[in-house]
PDB file of C-alpha atoms in Angstrom:
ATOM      1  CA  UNK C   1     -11.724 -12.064  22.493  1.00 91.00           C
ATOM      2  CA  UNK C   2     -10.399  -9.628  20.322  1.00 94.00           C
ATOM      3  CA  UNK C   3      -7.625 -10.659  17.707  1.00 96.00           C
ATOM      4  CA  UNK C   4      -5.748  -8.692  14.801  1.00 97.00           C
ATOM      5  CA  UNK C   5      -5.171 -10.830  11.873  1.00 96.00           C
ATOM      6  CA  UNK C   6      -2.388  -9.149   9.753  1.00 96.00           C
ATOM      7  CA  UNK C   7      -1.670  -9.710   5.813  1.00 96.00           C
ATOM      8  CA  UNK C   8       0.628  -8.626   3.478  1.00 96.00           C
ATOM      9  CA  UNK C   9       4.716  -8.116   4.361  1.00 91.00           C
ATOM     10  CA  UNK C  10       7.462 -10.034   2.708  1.00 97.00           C
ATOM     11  CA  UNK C  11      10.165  -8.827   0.503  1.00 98.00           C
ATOM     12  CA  UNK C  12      10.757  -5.975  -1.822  1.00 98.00           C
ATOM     13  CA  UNK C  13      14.017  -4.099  -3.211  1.00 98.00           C
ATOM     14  CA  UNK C  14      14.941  -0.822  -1.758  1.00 98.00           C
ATOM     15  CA  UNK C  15      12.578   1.674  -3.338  1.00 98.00           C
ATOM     16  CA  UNK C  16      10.094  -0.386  -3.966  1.00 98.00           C
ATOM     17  CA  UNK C  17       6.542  -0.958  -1.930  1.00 98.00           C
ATOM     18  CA  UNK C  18       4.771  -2.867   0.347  1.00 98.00           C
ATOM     19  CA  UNK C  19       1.195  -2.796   1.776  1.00 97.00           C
ATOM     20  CA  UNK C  20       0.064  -4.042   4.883  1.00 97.00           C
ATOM     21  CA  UNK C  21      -3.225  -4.766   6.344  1.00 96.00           C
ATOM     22  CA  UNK C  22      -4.581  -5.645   9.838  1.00 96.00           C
ATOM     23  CA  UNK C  23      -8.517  -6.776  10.709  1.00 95.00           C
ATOM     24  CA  UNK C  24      -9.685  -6.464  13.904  1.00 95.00           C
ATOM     25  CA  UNK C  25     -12.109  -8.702  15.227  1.00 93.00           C
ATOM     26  CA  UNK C  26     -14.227  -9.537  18.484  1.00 92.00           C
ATOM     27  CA  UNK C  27     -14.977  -6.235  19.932  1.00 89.00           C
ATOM     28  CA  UNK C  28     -18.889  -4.943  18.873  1.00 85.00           C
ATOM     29  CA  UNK C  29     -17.833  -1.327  19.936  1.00 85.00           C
ATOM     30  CA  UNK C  30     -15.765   1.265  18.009  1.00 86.00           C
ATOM     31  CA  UNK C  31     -11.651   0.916  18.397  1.00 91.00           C
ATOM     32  CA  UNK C  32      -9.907   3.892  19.663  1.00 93.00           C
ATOM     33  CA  UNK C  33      -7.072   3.301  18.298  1.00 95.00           C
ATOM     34  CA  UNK C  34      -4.922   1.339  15.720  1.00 96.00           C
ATOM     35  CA  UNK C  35      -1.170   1.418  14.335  1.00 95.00           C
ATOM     36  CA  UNK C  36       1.551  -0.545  13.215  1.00 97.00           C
ATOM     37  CA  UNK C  37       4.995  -0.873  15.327  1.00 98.00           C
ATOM     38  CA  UNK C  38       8.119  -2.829  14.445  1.00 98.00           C
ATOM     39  CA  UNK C  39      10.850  -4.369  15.544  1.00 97.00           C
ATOM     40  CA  UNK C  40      14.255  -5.576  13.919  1.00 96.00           C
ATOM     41  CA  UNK C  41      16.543  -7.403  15.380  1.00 92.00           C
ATOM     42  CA  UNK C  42      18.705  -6.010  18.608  1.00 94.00           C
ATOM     43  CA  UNK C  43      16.729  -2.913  18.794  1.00 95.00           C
ATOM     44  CA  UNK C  44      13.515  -2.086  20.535  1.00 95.00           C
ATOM     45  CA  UNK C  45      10.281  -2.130  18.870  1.00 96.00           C
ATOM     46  CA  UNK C  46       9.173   1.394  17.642  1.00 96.00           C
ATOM     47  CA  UNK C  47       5.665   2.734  16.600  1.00 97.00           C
ATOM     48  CA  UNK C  48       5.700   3.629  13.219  1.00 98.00           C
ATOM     49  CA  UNK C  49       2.367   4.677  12.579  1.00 98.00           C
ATOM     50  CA  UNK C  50      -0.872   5.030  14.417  1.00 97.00           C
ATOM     51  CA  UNK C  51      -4.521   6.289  13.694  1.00 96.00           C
ATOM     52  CA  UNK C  52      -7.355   7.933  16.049  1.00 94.00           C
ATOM     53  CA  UNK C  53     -10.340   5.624  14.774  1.00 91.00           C
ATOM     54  CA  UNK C  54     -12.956   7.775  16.338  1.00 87.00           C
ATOM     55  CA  UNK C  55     -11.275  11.286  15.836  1.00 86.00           C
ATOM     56  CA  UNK C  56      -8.771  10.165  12.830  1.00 87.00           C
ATOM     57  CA  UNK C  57      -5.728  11.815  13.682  1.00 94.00           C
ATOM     58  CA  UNK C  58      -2.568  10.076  12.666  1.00 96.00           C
ATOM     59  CA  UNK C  59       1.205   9.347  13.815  1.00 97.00           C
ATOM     60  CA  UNK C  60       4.511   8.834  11.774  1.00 98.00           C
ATOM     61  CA  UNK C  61       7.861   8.748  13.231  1.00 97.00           C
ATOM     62  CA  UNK C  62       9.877  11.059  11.814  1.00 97.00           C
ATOM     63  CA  UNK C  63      11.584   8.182   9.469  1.00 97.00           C
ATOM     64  CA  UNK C  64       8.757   6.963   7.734  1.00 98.00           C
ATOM     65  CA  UNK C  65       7.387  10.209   7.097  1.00 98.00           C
ATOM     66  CA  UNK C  66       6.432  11.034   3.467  1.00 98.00           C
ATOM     67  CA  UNK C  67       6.881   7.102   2.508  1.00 98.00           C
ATOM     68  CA  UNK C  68       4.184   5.149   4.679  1.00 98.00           C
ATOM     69  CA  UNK C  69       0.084   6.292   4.969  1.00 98.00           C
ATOM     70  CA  UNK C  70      -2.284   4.361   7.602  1.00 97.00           C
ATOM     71  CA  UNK C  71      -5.393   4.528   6.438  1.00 95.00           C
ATOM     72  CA  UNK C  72      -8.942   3.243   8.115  1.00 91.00           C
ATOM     73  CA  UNK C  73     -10.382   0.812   5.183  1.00 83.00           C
ATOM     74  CA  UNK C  74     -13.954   0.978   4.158  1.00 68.00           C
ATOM     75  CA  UNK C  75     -14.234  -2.861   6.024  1.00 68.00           C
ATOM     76  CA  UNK C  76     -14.667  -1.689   9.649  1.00 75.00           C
ATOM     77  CA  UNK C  77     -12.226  -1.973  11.663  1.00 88.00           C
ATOM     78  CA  UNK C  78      -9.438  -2.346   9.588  1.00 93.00           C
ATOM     79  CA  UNK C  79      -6.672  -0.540   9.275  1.00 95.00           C
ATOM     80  CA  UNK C  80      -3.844  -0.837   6.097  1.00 96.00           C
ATOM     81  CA  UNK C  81       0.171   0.688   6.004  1.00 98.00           C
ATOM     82  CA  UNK C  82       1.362   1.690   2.393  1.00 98.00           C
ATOM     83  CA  UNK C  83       4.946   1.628   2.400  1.00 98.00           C
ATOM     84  CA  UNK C  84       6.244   3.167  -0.316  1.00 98.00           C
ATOM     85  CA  UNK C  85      10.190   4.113  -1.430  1.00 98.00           C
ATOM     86  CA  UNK C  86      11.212   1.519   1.210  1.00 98.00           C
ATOM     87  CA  UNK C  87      14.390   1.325   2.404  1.00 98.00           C
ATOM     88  CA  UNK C  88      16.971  -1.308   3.993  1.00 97.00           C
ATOM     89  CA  UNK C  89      16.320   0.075   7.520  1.00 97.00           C
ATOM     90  CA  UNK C  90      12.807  -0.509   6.969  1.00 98.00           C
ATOM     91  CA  UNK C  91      13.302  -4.296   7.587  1.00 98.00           C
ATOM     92  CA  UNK C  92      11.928  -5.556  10.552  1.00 98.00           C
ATOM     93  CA  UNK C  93       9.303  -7.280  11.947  1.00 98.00           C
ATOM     94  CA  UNK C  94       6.091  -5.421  12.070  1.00 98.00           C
ATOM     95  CA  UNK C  95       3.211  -5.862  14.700  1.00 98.00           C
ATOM     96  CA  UNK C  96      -0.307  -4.603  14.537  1.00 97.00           C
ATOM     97  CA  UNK C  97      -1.540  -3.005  17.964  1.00 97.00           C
ATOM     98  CA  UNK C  98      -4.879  -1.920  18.359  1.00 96.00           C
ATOM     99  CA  UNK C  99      -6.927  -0.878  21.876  1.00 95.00           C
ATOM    100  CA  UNK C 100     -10.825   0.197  22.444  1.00 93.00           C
ATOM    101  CA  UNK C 101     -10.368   2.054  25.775  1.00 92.00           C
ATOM    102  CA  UNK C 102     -11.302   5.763  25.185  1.00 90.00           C
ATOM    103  CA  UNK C 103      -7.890   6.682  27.108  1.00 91.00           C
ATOM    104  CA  UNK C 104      -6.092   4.682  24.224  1.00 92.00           C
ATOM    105  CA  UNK C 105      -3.777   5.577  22.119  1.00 91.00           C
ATOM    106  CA  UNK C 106      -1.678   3.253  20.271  1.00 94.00           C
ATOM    107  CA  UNK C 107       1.244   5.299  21.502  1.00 92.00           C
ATOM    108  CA  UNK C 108       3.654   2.999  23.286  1.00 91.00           C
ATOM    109  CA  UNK C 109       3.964  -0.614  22.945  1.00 90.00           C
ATOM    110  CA  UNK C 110       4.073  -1.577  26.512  1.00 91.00           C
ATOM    111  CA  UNK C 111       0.079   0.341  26.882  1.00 92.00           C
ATOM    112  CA  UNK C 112      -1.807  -0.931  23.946  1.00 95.00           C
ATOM    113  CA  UNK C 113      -3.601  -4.121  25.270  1.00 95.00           C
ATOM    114  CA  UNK C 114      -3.773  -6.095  21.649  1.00 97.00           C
ATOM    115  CA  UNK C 115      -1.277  -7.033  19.104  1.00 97.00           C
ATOM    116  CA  UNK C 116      -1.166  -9.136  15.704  1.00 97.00           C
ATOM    117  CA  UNK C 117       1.163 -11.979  15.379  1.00 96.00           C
ATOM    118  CA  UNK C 118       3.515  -9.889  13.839  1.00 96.00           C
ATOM    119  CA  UNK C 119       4.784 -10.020   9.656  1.00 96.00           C
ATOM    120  CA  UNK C 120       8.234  -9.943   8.387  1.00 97.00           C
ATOM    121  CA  UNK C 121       9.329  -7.374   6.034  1.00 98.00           C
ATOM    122  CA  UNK C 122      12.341  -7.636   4.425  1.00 98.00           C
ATOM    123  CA  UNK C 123      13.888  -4.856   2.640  1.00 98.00           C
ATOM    124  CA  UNK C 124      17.200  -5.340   0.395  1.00 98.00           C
ATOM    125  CA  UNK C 125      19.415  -2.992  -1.421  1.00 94.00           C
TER     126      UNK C 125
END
């Protein structure tokens, strides 16, 4: 059974930064994908970043751009978010997604098979 087990999250003052980390585990084979979506409150969850494990490509929506890097760790199969210059916008909660089918893509929320329990981040100005 495969399960994401996510750390960091929690507070920080606008500006400041925040690193999160998510371990996958129970899958021998190589993921296809992994990324990070979130989701405040009232509003749909997003993707905010995602990375091609096998051909390394990565995502940012256009808000997070120049502020967040996903990065594959050197543990396999972990993936980490560095959130820098945060803002108040950027609280939410955020999810870890992950999927190991070669059509994967971490993309959308409602096609990527396996999710963390999700983290709080709270950003305040």
């Amino acid at each position: 059974q495969i399960q994401l087990v996510e750390t960091g999250g929690g507070s920080a003052q606008a500006g400041g930064s925040l690193r999160l980390s998510c371990a996958a585990s129970g899958w021998d084979g190589r993921y296809k994908c992994m990324g990070w979506f979130r989701q405040a409150p009232g509003k749909e969850r997003e993707g905010v970043a995602r990375i091609d494990l096998r051909g390394g490509d990565v995502y940012y929506v256009d808000s997070v751009k120049g502020r967040f890097t996903i990065a594959q760790d050197n543990a396999k199969n972990t993936v980490s978010l560095q959130m820098n210059s945060l803002k108040p916008e950027d609280t939410a909660m955020y999810y870890c997604a992950a999927d190991v089918r070669s059509t994967g893509d971490c993309a959308e929320s409602r096609r990527t098979p396996y999710w963390g329990q999700g983290m709080q981040v709270t950003v305040s100005s």
